[in-house]
Amino acid sequence: MIDPQRYPRLSRIQVPADLRQFPVEDLPAIADELRAYLIEQVAQSGGHFGAGLGVIELTVALHWLYDTPTDRLVWDVGHQTYPHKILTGRRDVIQTVKQRDGVSPFPKRDESEFDTFGVGHSSTSISAALGMAIALQRAGDERKVVAVIGDGAITGGMAFEALAHGGGMGDDPDGIEPNLLVILNDNQMSISENVGGVTRMLGRLTGSRTLNALREGGKKLLGDKNRPAAKFVKRWEEQWKGMFVPSTMFEELGFHYTGPIDGHDLEALVGTMKTLQGMKGPQLLHIITTKGKGYERAEGDQIGYHAVGPFNPELGMVSKAGAKKVTYTDVFGDWICDMAAADDKLMGITPAMREGSGLVRFSKEYPRRYFDVAIAEQHAVTLAAGMACEGAKPVVAIYSTFLQRGYDQLIHDVALQELDVLFAIDRGGVVGPDGATHAGNLDLSYLRCVPNMVVMAPADENECRQMLSTGFRFNGPAAVRYPRGSGPGVAVQSTLDVLQIGKAQLRRRGSRIALLAFGSLLPAAEQVGEALGLTVVNMRFVKPLDRVLILQLAADHEGFVTLEDNVVAGGAGSGVAELLAAEGLNVSMLHLGLPDAFQAHGSREELLAEAGLDTEGIRRAIIQRWHDLDSAPPRSAAI
């Protein structure tokens, strides 16, 4: 429970209605308590950190000014919403964030009425808020609607589609524009530094050393901001900013632009938003904030403190002693550098996930062949297609959940034209603490149905490297899908060996039942196979399947069990069933995979066990189907 001695104001705030009982003069002190409490709680639990610290003042101002949840507040991405959750009924359980049955790390409609729109992916807030504003307006409802979007998220094309629509609604036959406020939170960061033309445009003012030096020097010289001289300089600054501010684009799109203003100045925030509350039509307020504000280490290392594990606030994050396990992301990061050295046609592309996708080293060693396209997954895929048209060998490094956003481009622009693009798909299958928005549970299903694709799922670290080389050398579209975190600990060779396309690996010759494992579930399958005397196959390829081996096994086995870290519906197991049906073979089949449901957040181990995909769950499901296996002695040997 919160300590009322340390947090005398925050301890009295359970919901925003309580916050609104305080006078405006108390808001800075409430913001200070909220910032200190956020640091304390995330230090205990871990979670998203820097982004929340950057919007403390904004969150306080919004919930004080607006009648939430009656008024609608829509956040983008959601990394920054821990302060919002603390002020909206989840203060005393915020330390459970990301834990099983704990607070969701992102806004979630069924968790709180204050979470008006579920989110996890970026660039959605303006579209959602515009939809709400239109629906309310058409119903004659005067509730206010506010969308908060960062300068990283606004690089996504969807945000501009929403701005173009909302700003152009005055041209509709009824000429009625919805009342919508978009707050652009500009901190020059997403997870990494922002890139691209939009970032340069927004940075013209905020990056001006001259203007910033004048502003800070003036504050020191003039002292009290209420003195007449200080007020005059403030008005002069506002006029001077007008010559530099990137407002033209937003004004041309039909939004009335205000700003930029200091997003950590509560007086300015409240005053400006009060004015905007009384204005009609689409409004855009541009605020300048600092990611990690108020915690010196987070301000100094905005990438490292974007998301953290538990840490000591006095010491910051401390590296754990001992050898670090090699992750699949590490395998990819080393492979792309090695392959780039071997083939100068390789180009690396990421949609704003340099750190998460393992491209930091590549970006430094091969800067002219590295392309961060910002949060623009659709563009990333078609950019790769264009490169492939001219003989380059592009590698798109992307999370499984984010590739969903570029699915049309994968089909229409890459696969349809049989272009030579490799997709290195990280975070495939169960991801864990980030929840359903970030799960990669669907990718084998949505990839295997696409013509011309080669789809691979490695069972260990070295096989991941081999598959990346195989996909890169394959002349056509290919995908290697690997899980988050580390594998079974297989040593990774330094060579760039390739595998035979569509060739599975018989790992254990057993009897009666064959376990066909796709990807990361192979170790569990081998343990069950050893215990029950069953055949075990490392399938390796989801598409094309090893038809020859499957038909051979069908001839001398009474049943197949397919195992995949993917939904059963349309997944790799479905491909095996389709192959057998096409051959007219009637083989008893058991498909083990993820459920036809969106899993809640929890650890990867917890979610696999829940789905029955740990060793005990797999064994139990097999015995339930073939009861007599439990008493039969093993009659097999490893290959």
XYZ file of C-alpha atoms in Angstrom:
639
model
C 0.000 0.000 0.000
C 1.083 3.565 -0.606
C 2.757 5.402 2.274
C 0.669 8.513 3.118
C 3.631 10.088 4.914
C 5.779 10.029 1.784
C 2.903 10.645 -0.627
C 0.415 12.873 1.244
C -1.479 13.931 -1.879
C -1.126 10.886 -4.119
C -2.337 8.632 -1.296
C -5.658 10.506 -1.450
C -6.106 9.893 -5.179
C -7.724 6.618 -6.165
C -9.411 7.910 -9.331
C -9.279 11.178 -11.320
C -12.370 12.529 -9.538
C -10.196 12.654 -6.409
C -7.470 14.494 -8.310
C -9.980 17.113 -9.421
C -10.699 17.977 -5.781
C -7.225 19.553 -5.496
C -6.635 23.193 -6.450
C -4.495 23.904 -9.488
C -1.719 25.149 -7.204
C -1.241 21.614 -5.851
C -0.725 19.992 -9.255
C 3.088 20.429 -9.393
C 3.432 18.761 -5.987
C 1.140 15.921 -7.120
C 3.279 15.492 -10.229
C 6.399 15.283 -8.059
C 4.814 12.591 -5.882
C 3.593 10.680 -8.924
C 7.060 10.718 -10.465
C 8.685 9.499 -7.242
C 6.072 6.776 -6.821
C 6.511 5.589 -10.415
C 10.279 5.300 -9.922
C 9.777 3.377 -6.671
C 7.235 0.944 -8.088
C 8.904 0.169 -11.432
C 12.184 -0.330 -9.580
C 10.457 -3.177 -7.721
C 8.670 -4.794 -10.654
C 10.424 -3.722 -13.827
C 8.491 -2.555 -16.856
C 8.294 0.379 -19.237
C 9.923 3.318 -17.537
C 11.351 6.302 -19.433
C 8.246 7.109 -21.466
C 6.034 7.288 -18.369
C 8.422 9.643 -16.592
C 8.210 11.946 -19.604
C 4.428 12.410 -19.412
C 3.884 12.857 -15.663
C 2.808 16.503 -15.966
C 0.727 15.823 -19.058
C -1.096 12.940 -17.358
C -1.885 15.036 -14.278
C -3.104 17.953 -16.405
C -5.321 15.775 -18.585
C -7.055 13.984 -15.722
C -7.471 17.248 -13.783
C -8.940 19.183 -16.708
C -11.065 16.533 -18.368
C -13.932 14.574 -16.865
C -12.409 11.168 -17.473
C -13.678 8.538 -18.169
C -16.760 10.428 -19.416
C -14.438 12.447 -21.618
C -12.423 10.086 -23.773
C -8.633 9.916 -23.460
C -6.838 7.761 -26.044
C -3.158 6.903 -25.646
C -0.856 5.765 -28.430
C 1.373 2.667 -28.085
C 0.904 2.611 -24.300
C 4.505 2.534 -23.050
C 3.792 5.820 -21.280
C 0.584 4.900 -19.464
C 1.837 3.704 -16.063
C 1.170 7.190 -14.553
C -2.305 7.067 -16.110
C -2.899 3.650 -14.545
C -1.711 4.909 -11.136
C -4.236 7.764 -11.253
C -7.096 5.569 -12.476
C -7.606 2.967 -9.780
C -4.507 0.807 -10.190
C -2.147 2.700 -7.912
C -1.813 -0.038 -5.299
C -1.283 -2.879 -7.796
C 0.947 -1.166 -10.354
C 3.899 -3.254 -9.097
C 2.170 -6.328 -10.590
C 2.542 -4.964 -14.118
C 3.457 -7.623 -16.707
C 2.990 -10.394 -14.142
C 0.483 -13.211 -14.498
C -2.965 -11.867 -13.490
C -1.367 -8.474 -12.823
C -1.777 -5.063 -14.422
C -1.447 -5.031 -18.203
C 1.599 -3.133 -19.510
C -0.638 -1.398 -22.058
C -4.100 0.199 -21.991
C -6.714 -2.556 -22.018
C -10.439 -1.946 -22.302
C -11.514 -4.844 -20.114
C -9.091 -3.814 -17.348
C -10.454 -0.304 -16.740
C -13.142 2.032 -18.040
C -10.413 4.685 -18.160
C -8.609 2.653 -20.848
C -10.869 3.744 -23.664
C -8.961 1.965 -26.426
C -6.739 -1.114 -26.275
C -3.288 -0.516 -27.679
C 0.231 -1.934 -27.944
C 1.099 -1.180 -31.544
C 1.750 2.418 -32.514
C 0.080 5.148 -34.559
C -3.520 4.150 -33.785
C -4.637 6.854 -31.349
C -5.731 9.543 -33.796
C -7.813 7.134 -35.867
C -9.498 5.707 -32.770
C -10.108 9.086 -31.198
C -11.466 10.482 -34.456
C -13.863 7.552 -34.665
C -15.045 8.245 -31.118
C -15.433 11.966 -31.800
C -17.502 11.332 -34.925
C -19.749 8.799 -33.197
C -20.321 11.107 -30.223
C -20.979 14.101 -32.423
C -23.477 12.272 -34.589
C -25.279 11.194 -31.404
C -25.431 14.778 -30.157
C -23.044 14.001 -27.289
C -20.791 16.873 -26.154
C -18.108 14.769 -24.474
C -14.514 15.732 -25.211
C -12.049 13.439 -27.011
C -8.256 13.690 -26.686
C -5.606 11.633 -28.465
C -1.999 11.558 -27.241
C 0.632 10.542 -29.790
C 4.424 10.682 -29.675
C 6.781 11.978 -32.319
C 7.907 8.379 -32.836
C 4.390 7.051 -33.374
C 3.424 9.897 -35.668
C 5.965 8.630 -38.204
C 3.550 5.763 -38.895
C 1.487 6.290 -42.036
C -1.747 5.463 -40.242
C -1.375 8.617 -38.133
C -1.222 10.779 -41.250
C -4.209 9.018 -42.771
C -6.180 9.954 -39.652
C -4.927 13.539 -39.679
C -5.857 13.912 -43.333
C -9.346 12.544 -42.717
C -10.050 14.471 -39.522
C -8.706 17.756 -40.821
C -10.616 17.455 -44.070
C -14.043 16.764 -42.626
C -15.001 20.432 -42.943
C -15.209 19.769 -46.666
C -17.949 17.155 -46.146
C -21.480 18.029 -47.351
C -22.662 18.848 -43.816
C -19.496 20.839 -43.150
C -19.401 19.677 -39.523
C -15.951 18.949 -38.139
C -15.606 16.716 -35.062
C -14.180 18.277 -31.915
C -10.905 16.475 -31.383
C -7.688 17.443 -29.608
C -4.482 15.683 -30.689
C -1.532 16.167 -28.335
C 1.804 15.574 -30.030
C 4.263 14.575 -27.315
C 7.638 15.412 -28.838
C 10.670 13.963 -27.040
C 12.712 13.053 -30.146
C 12.626 9.393 -29.137
C 10.641 6.256 -29.761
C 12.510 3.276 -28.288
C 15.665 4.425 -30.094
C 16.338 7.843 -31.540
C 13.729 8.892 -34.070
C 14.686 9.062 -37.726
C 13.350 10.516 -40.960
C 11.962 13.725 -42.382
C 9.192 14.168 -39.832
C 11.736 14.016 -37.022
C 13.917 16.635 -38.728
C 10.897 18.880 -39.181
C 9.848 18.619 -35.542
C 13.416 19.123 -34.404
C 14.031 22.428 -36.159
C 12.908 24.359 -33.118
C 13.647 21.973 -30.269
C 17.160 21.269 -31.546
C 18.105 24.937 -31.927
C 21.044 25.534 -29.629
C 20.745 29.267 -30.140
C 17.099 29.435 -29.140
C 17.532 27.072 -26.208
C 20.557 29.017 -24.965
C 18.654 32.284 -25.213
C 15.657 30.813 -23.441
C 17.647 29.346 -20.544
C 19.894 32.404 -20.246
C 16.855 34.659 -20.196
C 15.261 32.668 -17.385
C 18.346 33.096 -15.215
C 18.746 36.784 -16.039
C 15.135 37.813 -15.572
C 14.307 35.620 -12.577
C 10.646 35.721 -11.549
C 8.520 34.796 -14.586
C 5.761 37.113 -13.365
C 7.923 40.229 -13.660
C 6.903 42.515 -16.584
C 10.269 42.092 -18.305
C 9.994 38.314 -18.132
C 6.461 38.399 -19.536
C 7.653 40.595 -22.420
C 10.478 38.189 -23.257
C 8.025 35.301 -23.105
C 5.765 37.000 -25.664
C 8.802 37.784 -27.834
C 9.864 34.129 -27.654
C 6.434 32.981 -28.786
C 6.598 35.329 -31.779
C 10.128 34.245 -32.659
C 9.146 30.592 -32.449
C 6.543 31.242 -35.107
C 9.320 31.675 -37.652
C 10.680 28.193 -36.932
C 7.811 26.026 -35.770
C 6.778 23.209 -38.132
C 3.099 24.113 -37.963
C 2.424 24.512 -41.675
C 1.937 20.823 -42.392
C -0.638 20.346 -39.635
C -2.447 23.554 -40.573
C -2.599 22.447 -44.208
C -4.099 19.139 -43.095
C -6.879 21.111 -41.397
C -5.777 21.069 -37.738
C -5.453 24.280 -35.763
C -1.881 24.111 -34.461
C -0.762 25.363 -31.024
C 2.756 25.198 -29.632
C 5.269 23.997 -29.051
C 5.043 24.450 -25.288
C 7.024 22.950 -22.425
C 5.309 19.683 -21.532
C 6.799 19.753 -18.032
C 5.354 23.187 -17.210
C 2.016 22.381 -15.581
C 0.882 25.995 -15.544
C 1.436 26.312 -19.289
C -0.174 22.922 -19.980
C -3.290 23.630 -17.966
C -3.680 27.146 -19.326
C -3.238 26.110 -22.936
C -5.520 23.086 -22.723
C -8.202 25.145 -20.990
C -8.184 27.470 -23.975
C -8.330 24.567 -26.428
C -11.257 23.003 -24.561
C -13.436 25.876 -25.708
C -12.404 25.713 -29.364
C -14.332 23.865 -32.044
C -12.998 21.528 -34.707
C -9.740 19.554 -34.875
C -6.905 20.924 -32.731
C -3.264 19.869 -32.425
C -1.183 20.797 -29.390
C 2.566 20.285 -29.738
C 4.405 19.768 -26.434
C 8.102 19.236 -25.798
C 9.080 16.675 -23.153
C 12.102 14.690 -22.021
C 11.941 10.917 -21.942
C 12.991 9.770 -18.485
C 12.336 13.212 -16.966
C 13.183 13.444 -13.269
C 15.409 10.368 -13.057
C 18.899 11.399 -14.099
C 20.028 7.971 -15.269
C 16.962 7.560 -17.478
C 17.452 11.013 -18.981
C 21.073 10.160 -19.742
C 20.336 6.693 -21.174
C 16.924 6.985 -22.784
C 17.304 3.772 -24.777
C 18.543 1.649 -21.885
C 15.811 2.876 -19.538
C 12.955 2.543 -22.018
C 12.054 -0.745 -20.343
C 13.823 -2.166 -17.324
C 13.907 -5.096 -14.980
C 13.847 -4.564 -11.216
C 16.618 -2.189 -10.124
C 17.884 -0.112 -7.217
C 16.814 3.517 -7.732
C 19.950 4.707 -5.927
C 22.304 2.656 -8.103
C 20.325 2.308 -11.324
C 20.510 -0.813 -13.447
C 23.429 -3.060 -12.578
C 24.642 -5.750 -14.950
C 24.217 -9.246 -13.586
C 27.366 -11.222 -12.941
C 28.129 -14.333 -14.944
C 28.039 -15.255 -18.603
C 25.060 -13.948 -20.530
C 23.061 -16.546 -22.427
C 23.129 -16.177 -26.190
C 19.683 -15.217 -27.465
C 18.188 -15.803 -30.895
C 18.378 -12.027 -31.390
C 22.128 -12.216 -30.705
C 22.444 -15.027 -33.258
C 20.748 -12.879 -35.868
C 22.851 -9.815 -35.009
C 26.093 -11.736 -35.480
C 24.842 -13.518 -38.592
C 23.839 -10.367 -40.460
C 27.263 -8.815 -39.878
C 29.023 -11.973 -41.030
C 26.823 -12.322 -44.107
C 27.242 -8.632 -44.933
C 31.006 -9.175 -44.934
C 30.553 -12.114 -47.317
C 27.997 -10.471 -49.636
C 28.022 -6.747 -50.349
C 24.486 -6.914 -51.772
C 22.985 -7.453 -48.327
C 20.857 -4.559 -47.036
C 19.398 -4.489 -43.505
C 15.997 -2.902 -42.851
C 14.138 -2.347 -39.585
C 10.968 -0.425 -38.679
C 12.367 1.388 -35.621
C 13.522 -1.757 -33.794
C 17.315 -1.524 -34.004
C 17.995 -2.640 -30.438
C 15.167 -5.162 -30.165
C 16.018 -6.825 -33.468
C 19.767 -7.041 -32.839
C 20.940 -4.516 -35.431
C 23.060 -2.193 -33.289
C 26.389 -3.683 -34.386
C 25.300 -3.878 -38.025
C 24.192 -0.237 -37.985
C 27.673 0.797 -36.856
C 29.736 -1.500 -39.076
C 27.606 -1.080 -42.223
C 25.869 2.314 -41.905
C 25.356 2.705 -45.675
C 23.583 -0.654 -45.814
C 21.431 -0.105 -42.728
C 17.964 1.441 -43.025
C 15.770 2.363 -40.070
C 12.524 3.471 -41.694
C 10.838 4.565 -38.414
C 7.525 3.056 -37.338
C 6.466 2.179 -40.866
C 6.188 -1.573 -41.307
C 4.330 -1.390 -44.607
C 7.002 0.858 -46.068
C 9.768 -1.391 -44.728
C 8.438 -4.396 -46.648
C 7.845 -2.585 -49.941
C 11.183 -0.785 -49.617
C 12.772 -4.224 -49.480
C 10.792 -5.270 -52.545
C 12.082 -2.271 -54.452
C 15.658 -3.029 -53.450
C 15.255 -6.629 -54.594
C 14.031 -5.439 -57.992
C 17.443 -3.876 -58.548
C 19.557 -6.830 -57.464
C 20.067 -6.044 -53.766
C 19.542 -8.733 -51.118
C 17.380 -7.090 -48.435
C 16.870 -8.561 -44.967
C 13.835 -7.224 -43.084
C 14.377 -7.600 -39.322
C 10.980 -7.368 -37.671
C 8.957 -8.699 -34.777
C 6.264 -11.221 -35.630
C 3.518 -9.019 -34.208
C 4.687 -6.034 -36.270
C 4.931 -8.011 -39.498
C 1.157 -8.345 -39.252
C 1.040 -4.642 -40.138
C 2.938 -5.272 -43.367
C 1.033 -8.389 -44.401
C -0.537 -6.949 -47.540
C 2.871 -5.768 -48.706
C 4.394 -9.179 -47.981
C 1.757 -10.789 -50.201
C 1.243 -8.177 -52.895
C 4.679 -6.590 -53.238
C 7.064 -9.428 -52.327
C 5.558 -12.915 -52.688
C 3.385 -12.226 -55.721
C 6.442 -10.994 -57.598
C 8.718 -13.723 -56.161
C 11.201 -11.120 -55.007
C 14.351 -12.054 -53.159
C 13.586 -10.787 -49.651
C 14.465 -12.482 -46.358
C 12.266 -11.838 -43.329
C 14.090 -12.350 -40.018
C 11.101 -12.629 -37.695
C 11.914 -12.179 -34.012
C 9.524 -12.817 -31.082
C 7.713 -15.634 -32.875
C 5.242 -17.637 -30.812
C 4.636 -16.980 -27.129
C 6.324 -13.739 -26.120
C 5.094 -13.415 -22.549
C 4.928 -10.327 -20.333
C 3.893 -7.822 -23.017
C 0.663 -9.717 -23.590
C -1.559 -10.396 -26.577
C -0.661 -7.232 -28.490
C 2.931 -8.399 -28.824
C 2.440 -12.156 -29.124
C 3.730 -13.859 -32.281
C 1.201 -16.680 -32.119
C -0.203 -16.305 -35.641
C 2.778 -16.062 -37.969
C 3.134 -19.687 -39.100
C -0.550 -19.623 -40.054
C -0.424 -16.357 -41.965
C 2.889 -17.176 -43.661
C 2.341 -20.772 -44.810
C -0.750 -19.853 -46.845
C 1.221 -17.364 -48.996
C 2.400 -18.786 -52.350
C 6.122 -18.712 -53.170
C 7.179 -18.414 -49.494
C 9.745 -20.607 -47.781
C 9.028 -20.687 -44.047
C 11.496 -22.021 -41.461
C 11.413 -22.435 -37.668
C 14.712 -23.268 -35.909
C 14.907 -25.625 -32.961
C 18.187 -24.210 -31.631
C 20.648 -21.344 -31.993
C 22.940 -22.909 -34.578
C 20.013 -24.022 -36.698
C 18.753 -20.436 -36.609
C 22.026 -19.251 -38.143
C 21.871 -21.988 -40.782
C 18.301 -21.088 -41.671
C 19.148 -17.397 -42.005
C 21.895 -18.350 -44.474
C 19.492 -20.701 -46.253
C 16.824 -18.031 -46.608
C 19.340 -15.445 -47.749
C 20.799 -17.736 -50.421
C 17.353 -18.869 -51.592
C 16.257 -17.013 -54.715
C 12.847 -15.809 -53.597
C 10.895 -14.755 -50.517
C 11.829 -16.596 -47.330
C 11.126 -16.253 -43.629
C 12.972 -17.477 -40.547
C 10.794 -17.275 -37.462
C 12.471 -17.582 -34.069
C 11.363 -17.051 -30.462
C 12.211 -14.432 -27.905
C 15.089 -15.140 -25.548
C 17.625 -17.918 -25.491
C 17.468 -21.445 -26.884
C 18.634 -24.809 -25.560
C 22.259 -23.679 -25.555
C 23.612 -25.259 -28.741
C 26.978 -23.819 -29.806
C 26.777 -21.543 -32.839
C 29.245 -22.260 -35.625
C 30.987 -19.390 -37.402
C 30.344 -20.748 -40.900
C 27.494 -19.671 -43.170
C 26.203 -23.161 -43.986
C 22.858 -23.707 -45.672
C 20.245 -26.431 -45.252
C 18.518 -28.398 -47.977
C 15.198 -26.693 -48.672
C 12.254 -28.701 -47.320
C 14.380 -31.381 -45.628
C 13.428 -32.433 -42.077
C 15.705 -34.141 -39.573
C 14.867 -37.503 -38.002
C 16.098 -37.114 -34.423
C 14.850 -40.347 -32.889
C 13.579 -43.603 -34.354
C 10.751 -44.989 -32.262
C 7.524 -46.844 -32.854
C 3.787 -46.333 -33.192
C 3.647 -42.529 -32.851
C 5.766 -39.883 -34.566
C 6.207 -36.502 -32.939
C 6.639 -33.832 -35.620
C 8.098 -30.784 -33.864
C 8.293 -27.363 -35.483
C 10.805 -24.977 -33.957
C 11.288 -24.311 -30.265
C 9.184 -27.236 -28.988
C 11.704 -29.826 -30.189
C 13.500 -30.205 -26.807
C 10.198 -30.958 -25.054
C 9.244 -33.370 -27.848
C 12.564 -35.209 -27.441
C 12.029 -35.616 -23.713
C 8.549 -37.059 -24.282
C 9.798 -39.235 -27.117
C 12.545 -40.652 -24.908
C 10.107 -41.388 -22.098
C 7.494 -43.070 -24.283
C 9.665 -44.636 -26.993
C 8.306 -42.515 -29.839
C 9.781 -41.254 -33.091
C 10.835 -37.599 -32.992
C 11.329 -35.382 -36.050
C 12.759 -31.884 -36.194
C 10.611 -30.622 -39.062
C 12.627 -27.433 -39.642
C 10.518 -26.324 -42.623
C 6.899 -25.276 -42.243
C 6.827 -24.696 -45.987
C 7.709 -26.706 -47.982
C 7.163 -29.750 -45.800
C 9.346 -32.819 -46.100
C 6.794 -34.818 -48.081
C 9.019 -37.864 -48.539
C 9.743 -38.322 -44.835
C 6.128 -37.694 -43.798
C 4.867 -40.358 -46.191
C 7.533 -42.808 -45.019
C 6.543 -42.290 -41.401
C 2.845 -42.582 -42.255
C 3.510 -46.045 -43.653
C 4.819 -47.497 -40.381
C 3.283 -45.321 -37.645
C -0.288 -45.408 -36.416
C -0.390 -41.756 -35.407
C 1.226 -38.332 -35.734
C 1.512 -35.604 -33.113
C 2.351 -32.152 -34.475
C 3.830 -29.610 -32.069
C 4.169 -25.878 -32.695
C 4.493 -22.622 -30.787
C 1.700 -21.167 -32.943
C -2.080 -21.339 -33.016
C -3.342 -24.723 -34.163
C -5.765 -23.084 -36.609
C -4.089 -23.050 -40.001
C -0.662 -23.708 -38.547
C 2.132 -26.114 -39.371
C 0.130 -29.109 -38.166
C -2.643 -28.172 -40.564
C -0.100 -28.393 -43.369
C 0.756 -31.982 -42.391
C -2.939 -32.906 -42.265
C -3.515 -31.346 -45.687
C -0.598 -33.315 -47.165
C -1.909 -36.623 -45.792
C -5.455 -35.866 -46.944
C -4.196 -35.077 -50.434
C -2.471 -38.474 -50.493
C -5.622 -40.242 -49.281
C -3.920 -41.455 -46.111
C -5.901 -41.930 -42.920
C -3.449 -41.374 -40.055
C -4.658 -40.574 -36.544
C -3.473 -37.043 -35.720
C -3.126 -34.940 -32.616
C -2.362 -31.249 -33.157
C -0.731 -29.528 -30.193
C -0.282 -25.788 -30.342
C -1.585 -22.534 -28.957
C -5.305 -22.076 -28.307
C -7.802 -20.252 -30.492
C -7.754 -17.331 -28.068
C -5.684 -14.280 -27.188
C -3.479 -15.220 -24.261
C -3.066 -12.853 -21.324
C 0.350 -11.603 -20.224
C 2.622 -13.800 -18.148
C 6.015 -15.429 -18.492
C 6.731 -17.524 -21.590
C 6.991 -20.615 -19.386
C 3.629 -19.931 -17.739
C 1.858 -19.431 -21.047
C 3.355 -22.546 -22.647
C 2.316 -24.603 -19.629
C -1.181 -23.103 -19.768
C -1.431 -24.208 -23.404
C -0.200 -27.698 -22.529
C 3.035 -27.218 -24.459
C 5.511 -27.964 -21.682
C 6.921 -31.475 -21.359
C 4.281 -32.660 -18.915
C 1.428 -31.146 -20.922
C 2.597 -32.793 -24.144
C 3.010 -36.169 -22.451
C -0.412 -35.897 -20.832
C -2.129 -35.072 -24.134
C -0.476 -38.012 -25.910
C -1.409 -40.493 -23.160
C -4.964 -39.205 -23.208
C -5.187 -40.049 -26.917
C -3.212 -43.319 -26.845
C -3.858 -44.703 -23.359
C -1.723 -47.831 -23.619
C 1.469 -45.866 -24.273
C 1.742 -45.127 -20.564
C 2.450 -48.788 -19.778
C 4.424 -49.730 -22.880
C 8.235 -49.987 -22.433
C 10.345 -47.714 -24.671
C 11.559 -49.529 -27.799
C 13.660 -46.986 -29.597
C 17.019 -45.365 -29.923
C 18.221 -41.873 -30.743
C 19.394 -41.325 -34.290
